[in-house]
XYZ file of N, CA and C in Angstrom:
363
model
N 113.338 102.525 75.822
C 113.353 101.093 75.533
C 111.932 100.571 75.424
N 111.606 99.502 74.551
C 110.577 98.339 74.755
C 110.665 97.596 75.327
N 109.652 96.960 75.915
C 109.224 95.853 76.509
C 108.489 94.690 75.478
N 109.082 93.887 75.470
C 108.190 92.270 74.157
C 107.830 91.756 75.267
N 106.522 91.211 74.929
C 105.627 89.844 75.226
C 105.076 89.384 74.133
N 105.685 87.797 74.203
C 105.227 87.236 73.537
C 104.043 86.197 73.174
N 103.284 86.083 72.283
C 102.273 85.047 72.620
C 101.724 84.364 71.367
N 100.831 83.158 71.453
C 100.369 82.854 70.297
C 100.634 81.208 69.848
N 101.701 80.961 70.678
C 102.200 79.286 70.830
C 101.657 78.740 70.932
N 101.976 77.297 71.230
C 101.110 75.937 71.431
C 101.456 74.671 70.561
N 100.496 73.978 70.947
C 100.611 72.819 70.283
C 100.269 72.322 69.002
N 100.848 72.258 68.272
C 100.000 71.740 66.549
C 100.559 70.168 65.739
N 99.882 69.991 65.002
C 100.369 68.572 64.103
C 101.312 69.515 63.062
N 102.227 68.568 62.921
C 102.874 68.131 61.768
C 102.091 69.395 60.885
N 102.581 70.183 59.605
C 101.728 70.662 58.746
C 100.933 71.860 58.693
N 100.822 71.893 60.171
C 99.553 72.946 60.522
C 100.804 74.450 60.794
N 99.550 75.100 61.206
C 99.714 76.572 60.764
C 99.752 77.193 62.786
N 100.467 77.898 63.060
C 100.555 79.278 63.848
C 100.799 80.532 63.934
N 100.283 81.451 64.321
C 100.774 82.615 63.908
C 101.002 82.938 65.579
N 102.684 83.454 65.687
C 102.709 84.296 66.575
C 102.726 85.977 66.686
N 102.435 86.585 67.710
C 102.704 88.088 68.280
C 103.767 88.314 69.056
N 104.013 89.207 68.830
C 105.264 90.004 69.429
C 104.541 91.569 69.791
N 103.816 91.811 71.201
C 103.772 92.736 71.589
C 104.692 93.950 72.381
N 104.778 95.206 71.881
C 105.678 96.305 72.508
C 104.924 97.270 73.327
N 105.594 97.638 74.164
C 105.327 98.704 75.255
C 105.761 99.567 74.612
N 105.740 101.224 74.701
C 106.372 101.773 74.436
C 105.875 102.905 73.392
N 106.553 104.190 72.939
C 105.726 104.620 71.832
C 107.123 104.430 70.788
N 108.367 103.858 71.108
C 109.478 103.539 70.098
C 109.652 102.608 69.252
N 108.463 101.696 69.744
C 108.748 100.644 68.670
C 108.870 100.697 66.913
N 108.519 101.590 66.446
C 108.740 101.948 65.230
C 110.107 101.980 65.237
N 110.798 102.487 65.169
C 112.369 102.945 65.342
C 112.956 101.314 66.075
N 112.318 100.411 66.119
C 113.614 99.386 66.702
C 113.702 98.039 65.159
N 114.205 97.595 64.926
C 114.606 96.460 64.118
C 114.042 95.357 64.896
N 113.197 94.134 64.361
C 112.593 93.518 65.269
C 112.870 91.758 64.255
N 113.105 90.408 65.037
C 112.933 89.920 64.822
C 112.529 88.639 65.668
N 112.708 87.219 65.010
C 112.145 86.117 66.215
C 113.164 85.138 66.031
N 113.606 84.616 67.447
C 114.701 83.400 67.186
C 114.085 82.192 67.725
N 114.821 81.045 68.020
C 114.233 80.134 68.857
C 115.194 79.467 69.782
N 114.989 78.723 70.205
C 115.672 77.608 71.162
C 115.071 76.287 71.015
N 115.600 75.233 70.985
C 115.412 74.278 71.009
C 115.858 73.182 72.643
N 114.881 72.847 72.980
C 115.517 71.713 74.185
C 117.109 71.097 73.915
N 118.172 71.480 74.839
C 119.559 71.245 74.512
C 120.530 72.022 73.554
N 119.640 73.057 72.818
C 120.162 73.005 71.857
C 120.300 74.950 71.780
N 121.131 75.039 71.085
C 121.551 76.965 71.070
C 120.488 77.705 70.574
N 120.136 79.227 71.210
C 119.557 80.433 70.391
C 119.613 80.083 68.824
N 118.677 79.897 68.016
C 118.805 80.635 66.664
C 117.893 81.371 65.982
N 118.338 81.973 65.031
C 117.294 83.248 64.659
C 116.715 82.317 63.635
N 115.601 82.990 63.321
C 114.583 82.928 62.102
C 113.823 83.573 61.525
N 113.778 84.919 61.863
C 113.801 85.769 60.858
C 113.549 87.459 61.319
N 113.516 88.139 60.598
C 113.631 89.715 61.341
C 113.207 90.336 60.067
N 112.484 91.358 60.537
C 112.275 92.578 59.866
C 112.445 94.323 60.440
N 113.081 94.975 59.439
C 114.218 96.290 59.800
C 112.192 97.175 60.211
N 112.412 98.172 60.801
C 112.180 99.396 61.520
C 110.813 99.762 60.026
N 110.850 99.879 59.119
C 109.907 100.410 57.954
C 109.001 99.241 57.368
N 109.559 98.054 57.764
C 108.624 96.655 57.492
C 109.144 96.674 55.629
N 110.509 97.415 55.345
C 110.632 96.916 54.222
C 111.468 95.918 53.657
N 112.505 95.710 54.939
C 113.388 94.580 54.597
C 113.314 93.077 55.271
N 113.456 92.087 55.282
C 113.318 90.805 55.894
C 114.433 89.891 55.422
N 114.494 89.296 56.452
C 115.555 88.312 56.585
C 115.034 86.898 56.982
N 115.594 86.182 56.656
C 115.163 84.505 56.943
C 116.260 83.699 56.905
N 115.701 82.930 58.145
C 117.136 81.553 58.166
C 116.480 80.640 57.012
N 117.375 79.686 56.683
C 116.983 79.073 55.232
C 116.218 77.961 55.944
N 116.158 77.509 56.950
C 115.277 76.504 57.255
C 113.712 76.824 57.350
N 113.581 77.999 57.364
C 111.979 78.909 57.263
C 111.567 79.337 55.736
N 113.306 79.473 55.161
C 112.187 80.215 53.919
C 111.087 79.790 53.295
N 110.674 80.640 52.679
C 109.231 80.068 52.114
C 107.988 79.531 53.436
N 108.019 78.794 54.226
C 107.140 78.704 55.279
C 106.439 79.621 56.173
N 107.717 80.180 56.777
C 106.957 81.524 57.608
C 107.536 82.528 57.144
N 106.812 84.174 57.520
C 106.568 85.349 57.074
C 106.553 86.116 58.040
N 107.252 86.864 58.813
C 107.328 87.954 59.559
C 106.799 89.375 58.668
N 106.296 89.765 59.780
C 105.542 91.279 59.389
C 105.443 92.068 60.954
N 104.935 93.291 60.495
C 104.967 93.850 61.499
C 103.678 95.357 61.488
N 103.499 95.620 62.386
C 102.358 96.951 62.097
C 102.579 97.704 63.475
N 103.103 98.965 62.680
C 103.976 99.984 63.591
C 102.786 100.121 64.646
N 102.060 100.566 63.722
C 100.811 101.216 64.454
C 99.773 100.000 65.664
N 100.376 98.902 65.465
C 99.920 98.364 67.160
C 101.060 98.053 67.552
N 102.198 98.399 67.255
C 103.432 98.163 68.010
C 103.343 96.443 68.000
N 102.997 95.998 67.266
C 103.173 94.797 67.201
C 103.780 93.876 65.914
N 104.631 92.734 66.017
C 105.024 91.939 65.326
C 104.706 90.665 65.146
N 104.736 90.582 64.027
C 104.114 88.653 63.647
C 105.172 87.833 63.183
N 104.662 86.884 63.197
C 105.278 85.714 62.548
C 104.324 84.420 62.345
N 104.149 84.371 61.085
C 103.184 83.467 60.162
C 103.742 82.215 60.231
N 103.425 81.410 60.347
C 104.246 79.906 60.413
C 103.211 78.394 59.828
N 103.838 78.583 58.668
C 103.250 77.424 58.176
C 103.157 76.419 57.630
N 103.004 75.458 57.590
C 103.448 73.568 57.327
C 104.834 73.167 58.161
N 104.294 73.705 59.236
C 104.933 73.113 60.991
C 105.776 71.848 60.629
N 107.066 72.021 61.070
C 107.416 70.643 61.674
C 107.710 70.019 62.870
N 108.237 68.893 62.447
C 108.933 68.790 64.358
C 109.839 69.702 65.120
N 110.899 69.782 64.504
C 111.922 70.226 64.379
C 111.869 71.629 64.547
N 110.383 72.312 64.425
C 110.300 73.576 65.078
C 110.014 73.699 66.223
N 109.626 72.644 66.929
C 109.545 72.734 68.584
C 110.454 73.230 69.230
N 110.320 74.190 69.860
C 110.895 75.071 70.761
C 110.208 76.756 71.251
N 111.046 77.127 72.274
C 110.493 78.694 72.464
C 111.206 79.317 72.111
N 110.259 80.470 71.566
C 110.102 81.437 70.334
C 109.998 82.820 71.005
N 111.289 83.363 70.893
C 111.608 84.735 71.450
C 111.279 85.836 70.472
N 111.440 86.883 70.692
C 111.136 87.776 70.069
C 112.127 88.835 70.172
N 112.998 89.358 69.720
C 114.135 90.668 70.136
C 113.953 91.644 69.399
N 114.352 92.944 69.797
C 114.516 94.138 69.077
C 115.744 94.813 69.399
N 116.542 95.511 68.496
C 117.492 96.185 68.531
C 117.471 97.507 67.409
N 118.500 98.334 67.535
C 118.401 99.382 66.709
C 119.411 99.031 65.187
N 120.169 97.996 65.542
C 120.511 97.445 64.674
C 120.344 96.753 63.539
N 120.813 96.618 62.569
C 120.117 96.118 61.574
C 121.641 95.081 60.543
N 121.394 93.975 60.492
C 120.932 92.632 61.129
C 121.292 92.821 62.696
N 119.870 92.818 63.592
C 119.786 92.365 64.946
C 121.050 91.781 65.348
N 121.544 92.681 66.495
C 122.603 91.858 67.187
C 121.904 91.479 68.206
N 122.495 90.081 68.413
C 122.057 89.018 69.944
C 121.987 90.354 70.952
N 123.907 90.375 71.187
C 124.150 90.907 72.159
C 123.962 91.879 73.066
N 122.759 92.821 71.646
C 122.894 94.037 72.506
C 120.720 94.191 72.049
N 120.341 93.063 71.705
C 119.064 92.959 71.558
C 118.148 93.178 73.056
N 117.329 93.598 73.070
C 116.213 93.688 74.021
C 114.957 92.328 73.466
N 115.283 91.392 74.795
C 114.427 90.444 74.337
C 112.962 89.953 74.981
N 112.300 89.133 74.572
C 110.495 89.171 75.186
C 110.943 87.599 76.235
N 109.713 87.250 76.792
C 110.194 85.730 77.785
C 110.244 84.655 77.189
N 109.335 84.856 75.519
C 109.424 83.628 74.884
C 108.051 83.060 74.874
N 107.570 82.229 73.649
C 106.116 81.610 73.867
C 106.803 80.345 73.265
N 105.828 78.951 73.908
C 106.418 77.752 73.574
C 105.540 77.029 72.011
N 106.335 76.785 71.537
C 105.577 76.002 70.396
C 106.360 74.826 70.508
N 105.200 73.554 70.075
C 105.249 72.484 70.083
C 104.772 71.869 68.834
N 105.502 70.912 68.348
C 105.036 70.527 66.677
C 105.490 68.821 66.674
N 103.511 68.044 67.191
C 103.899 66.520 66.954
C 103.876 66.461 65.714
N 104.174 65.006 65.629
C 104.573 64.307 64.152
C 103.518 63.593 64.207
């Protein structure tokens, strides 16, 4: 198994740009399907986007497309997520999961603690 930590959050205006990390323990991370969901204050888990095990396939919730860009580089065992022209409405913490699955299941995902992003208006 991996271990995620996540990092890279914070606070931004309206517009602006973050990029988060998704760091792995491990020498398996190649072999896991990796993506990033969120949470919102009150409000349910949702995903936003994932990329499969070879960094050749990607997925996006439609409220991201075009904005942010997940990637990944086997070789630091690490995963990104590009995020850009922020809104409010993206405020929340930003998990990170991996599974061997492909589209990522919740249920059986291995997940990171989460980094908080915050997006005034």
């Amino acid at each position: 198994q991996v271990q995620l930590v996540e990092s890279g959050g914070g606070l931004v205006q309206a517009g602006n740009s973050l990029r988060l990390s998704c760091a792995a323990s491990g020498r398996t991370f190649g072999g896991y399907n990796v993506g990033w969901f969120r949470q919102a204050p009150g409000k349910d888990r949702e995903f936003v986007a994932a990329i499969n095990w070879s960094g050749r396939s990607t997925i996006y919730a439609d409220s991201v497309k075009g904005r942010f860009t997940v990637s990944r580089d086997n070789a630091k065992n690490t995963m990104y997520l590009q995020m850009n022209s922020l809104k409010p409405e993206g405020t929340a913490q930003y998990y990170c999961a991996a599974d061997g699955s492909w589209p990522i299941r919740v249920r059986s995902a291995l997940w990171g603690q989460g980094t908080r992003v915050s997006v005034s208006s």
